[in-house]
Short mmCIF file of C-alpha atoms in Angstrom, two decimals:
data_model
loop_
_atom_site.label_atom_id
_atom_site.label_comp_id
_atom_site.label_asym_id
_atom_site.label_seq_id
_atom_site.Cartn_x
_atom_site.Cartn_y
_atom_site.Cartn_z
CA UNK R 1 127.86 108.93 93.69
CA UNK R 2 126.67 110.55 90.45
CA UNK R 3 123.01 110.56 89.65
CA UNK R 4 121.77 111.46 86.01
CA UNK R 5 118.05 112.25 85.34
CA UNK R 6 116.71 112.67 81.87
CA UNK R 7 113.41 114.11 81.08
CA UNK R 8 111.18 113.83 78.03
CA UNK R 9 111.56 117.61 77.32
CA UNK R 10 115.54 117.17 77.06
CA UNK R 11 116.12 118.52 80.39
CA UNK R 12 118.96 116.54 82.36
CA UNK R 13 119.45 116.80 86.20
CA UNK R 14 123.03 115.61 87.44
CA UNK R 15 123.45 115.14 91.29
CA UNK R 16 126.89 114.55 92.23
CA UNK R 17 127.81 113.69 95.99
CA UNK R 18 131.73 114.47 95.17
CA UNK R 19 132.65 117.92 93.88
CA UNK R 20 131.97 120.89 96.32
CA UNK R 21 131.58 118.45 99.24
CA UNK R 22 133.68 118.42 102.27
CA UNK R 23 135.86 115.48 103.08
CA UNK R 24 133.76 114.64 105.90
CA UNK R 25 130.24 116.35 105.29
CA UNK R 26 128.44 114.38 108.01
CA UNK R 27 131.31 115.31 111.03
CA UNK R 28 134.73 114.80 111.68
CA UNK R 29 134.15 111.26 113.00
CA UNK R 30 132.45 110.02 109.88
CA UNK R 31 134.01 106.75 109.02
CA UNK R 32 131.62 105.41 106.38
CA UNK R 33 128.80 107.15 104.25
CA UNK R 34 125.68 105.29 103.39
CA UNK R 35 124.03 106.45 100.34
CA UNK R 36 120.53 105.39 99.68
CA UNK R 37 118.44 106.14 96.59
CA UNK R 38 114.59 105.47 97.26
CA UNK R 39 112.85 104.09 94.39
CA UNK R 40 110.28 102.22 96.47
CA UNK R 41 107.51 105.38 96.47
CA UNK R 42 108.51 106.89 93.12
CA UNK R 43 105.00 108.00 92.18
CA UNK R 44 103.65 108.99 95.57
CA UNK R 45 106.66 110.61 97.08
CA UNK R 46 109.12 111.44 94.25
CA UNK R 47 112.67 110.47 93.97
CA UNK R 48 114.88 110.93 97.14
CA UNK R 49 118.56 110.43 97.87
CA UNK R 50 119.43 109.84 101.72
CA UNK R 51 122.70 110.01 103.38
CA UNK R 52 123.66 108.26 106.41
CA UNK R 53 126.97 107.85 108.23
CA UNK R 54 128.71 105.60 110.54
CA UNK R 55 130.32 107.47 113.52
CA UNK R 56 133.52 106.41 114.66
CA UNK R 57 134.10 108.59 118.05
CA UNK R 58 137.26 107.50 119.61
CA UNK R 59 135.51 107.21 122.77
CA UNK R 60 133.80 104.14 121.54
CA UNK R 61 136.84 102.28 121.41
CA UNK R 62 137.85 103.39 125.27
CA UNK R 63 134.52 101.47 126.24
CA UNK R 64 135.42 98.34 124.17
CA UNK R 65 137.48 95.53 125.72
CA UNK R 66 140.92 95.16 124.38
CA UNK R 67 140.37 91.89 122.53
CA UNK R 68 137.25 93.04 120.52
CA UNK R 69 137.02 95.70 117.75
CA UNK R 70 134.93 98.65 118.52
CA UNK R 71 131.68 99.32 116.71
CA UNK R 72 130.92 102.47 114.96
CA UNK R 73 127.34 103.96 115.58
CA UNK R 74 125.08 104.24 112.45
CA UNK R 75 123.50 107.49 112.56
CA UNK R 76 120.63 109.04 110.34
CA UNK R 77 121.76 111.71 108.11
CA UNK R 78 119.84 113.80 105.58
CA UNK R 79 117.45 113.16 102.69
CA UNK R 80 117.60 115.00 99.49
CA UNK R 81 114.86 115.56 97.07
CA UNK R 82 115.77 114.69 93.48
CA UNK R 83 112.57 114.68 91.86
CA UNK R 84 108.77 115.59 92.79
CA UNK R 85 106.33 113.01 92.44
CA UNK R 86 104.73 115.31 89.58
CA UNK R 87 107.90 115.21 87.84
CA UNK R 88 108.00 111.46 87.58
CA UNK R 89 105.57 111.26 84.78
CA UNK R 90 108.13 113.03 82.56
CA UNK R 91 111.03 111.13 83.68
CA UNK R 92 112.79 109.12 80.99
CA UNK R 93 115.67 107.68 82.71
CA UNK R 94 117.89 107.47 85.81
CA UNK R 95 121.61 106.51 85.79
CA UNK R 96 123.71 105.80 89.09
CA UNK R 97 127.43 106.22 88.36
CA UNK R 98 126.69 105.74 84.74
CA UNK R 99 124.64 102.64 85.02
CA UNK R 100 120.79 103.05 83.96
CA UNK R 101 118.66 102.02 87.01
CA UNK R 102 115.28 103.34 85.69
CA UNK R 103 114.30 103.47 82.06
CA UNK R 104 111.01 104.26 80.36
CA UNK R 105 110.04 101.71 77.66
CA UNK R 106 106.77 102.34 75.65
CA UNK R 107 105.36 104.69 78.53
CA UNK R 108 106.33 102.25 81.54
CA UNK R 109 109.05 102.87 83.87
CA UNK R 110 111.15 99.75 84.16
CA UNK R 111 113.50 98.77 86.81
CA UNK R 112 116.54 98.24 84.96
CA UNK R 113 118.72 97.52 87.98
CA UNK R 114 116.43 94.50 88.96
CA UNK R 115 116.47 93.49 85.27
CA UNK R 116 120.07 93.59 85.26
CA UNK R 117 120.29 91.46 88.38
CA UNK R 118 118.11 88.77 87.13
CA UNK R 119 119.62 88.57 83.68
CA UNK R 120 123.25 88.22 84.93
CA UNK R 121 121.65 85.18 86.89
CA UNK R 122 119.76 83.71 84.25
CA UNK R 123 121.16 84.78 80.94
CA UNK R 124 124.88 85.88 81.75
CA UNK R 125 126.54 88.74 79.77
CA UNK R 126 124.49 89.12 76.56
CA UNK R 127 125.01 92.67 75.14
CA UNK R 128 121.11 93.05 74.59
CA UNK R 129 119.13 96.28 74.94
CA UNK R 130 117.03 96.86 77.63
CA UNK R 131 113.85 95.56 75.70
CA UNK R 132 115.56 92.81 74.33
CA UNK R 133 116.67 91.39 77.68
CA UNK R 134 113.18 91.87 79.04
CA UNK R 135 111.78 89.56 76.10
CA UNK R 136 114.77 87.18 76.56
CA UNK R 137 114.40 87.00 80.38
CA UNK R 138 110.69 86.72 80.54
CA UNK R 139 110.84 83.73 78.17
CA UNK R 140 113.54 82.00 80.18
CA UNK R 141 112.03 82.38 83.47
CA UNK R 142 108.71 81.26 81.98
CA UNK R 143 110.07 78.10 81.46
CA UNK R 144 111.55 77.85 84.80
CA UNK R 145 108.34 78.78 86.39
CA UNK R 146 106.74 75.80 84.72
CA UNK R 147 109.06 73.50 86.38
CA UNK R 148 109.43 75.39 89.78
CA UNK R 149 105.57 75.03 90.84
CA UNK R 150 106.70 77.03 94.04
CA UNK R 151 107.03 80.14 92.07
CA UNK R 152 104.37 82.86 92.51
CA UNK R 153 102.57 83.56 89.21
CA UNK R 154 103.66 87.42 89.48
CA UNK R 155 107.32 86.46 90.03
CA UNK R 156 108.35 86.41 86.53
CA UNK R 157 107.43 89.78 85.55
CA UNK R 158 108.68 91.18 88.77
CA UNK R 159 112.04 89.43 88.31
CA UNK R 160 111.98 91.27 84.77
CA UNK R 161 111.49 94.56 86.46
CA UNK R 162 108.49 95.49 84.50
CA UNK R 163 105.04 94.44 83.92
CA UNK R 164 103.73 91.47 82.11
CA UNK R 165 101.62 93.65 79.83
CA UNK R 166 104.63 95.59 78.77
CA UNK R 167 106.59 92.12 77.73
CA UNK R 168 103.60 91.18 75.49
CA UNK R 169 103.72 94.76 73.90
CA UNK R 170 107.57 94.50 73.22
CA UNK R 171 106.86 90.92 71.85
CA UNK R 172 104.22 92.22 69.41
CA UNK R 173 106.74 95.35 68.49
CA UNK R 174 109.41 92.83 67.62
CA UNK R 175 109.95 91.54 64.02
CA UNK R 176 109.24 87.80 63.12
CA UNK R 177 111.50 85.29 64.86
CA UNK R 178 114.59 84.09 62.89
CA UNK R 179 115.09 80.56 62.10
CA UNK R 180 117.67 80.35 64.77
CA UNK R 181 115.39 81.66 67.46
CA UNK R 182 112.70 79.20 66.39
CA UNK R 183 115.40 76.31 66.86
CA UNK R 184 116.26 77.55 70.21
CA UNK R 185 112.54 77.86 71.21
CA UNK R 186 112.12 74.17 69.97
CA UNK R 187 115.04 73.20 72.15
CA UNK R 188 113.68 74.71 75.07
CA UNK R 189 110.31 72.97 74.79
CA UNK R 190 111.99 69.86 74.56
CA UNK R 191 114.14 70.48 77.37
CA UNK R 192 110.85 71.32 79.35
CA UNK R 193 108.90 68.07 78.41
CA UNK R 194 112.24 66.01 79.42
CA UNK R 195 111.46 67.23 83.21
CA UNK R 196 107.29 66.53 82.72
CA UNK R 197 108.34 63.04 81.64
CA UNK R 198 110.34 62.19 84.70
CA UNK R 199 108.85 60.73 87.51
CA UNK R 200 108.86 62.43 90.79
#
């Protein structure tokens, strides 16, 4: 795994789990390594990488019945601090294996990994920028939320990986809609009206 972190001052930190690392860094019986990048407490505890492993000691197979597959034991490994909490405000982007997973847009840190997962489900492969994807996905999910009354109010921006405020700021920064976009919006409104007219 290769993690690249870019800061506002031009500094770039690169963390790579492959070079200069022993083939079995967590023990000779290590059969599987579980790398865990922790973004959940970014502003409080900083950015951490945890490395756990699955211990495949031969003795586990000896204790296992012949008709069953032996089970490796998951063991806690080590945690590595990639960025202090105080450094997060200066962080511009984080990439994992070449894919942007966090990106600062108009001052707000966007969960680009969540955005990409949601966009792949609702928009497909569009080739849009992160900011364009946020706006397009928010509009699409807003229509869905009007039909699906069970969707929580904050679900739409959460699925976009950002705040609702950022979406409106991005919309305000965009040039006026083209005729094609206006036509698309009109088609979406007609589609929504079709649902409202149906008897439930």
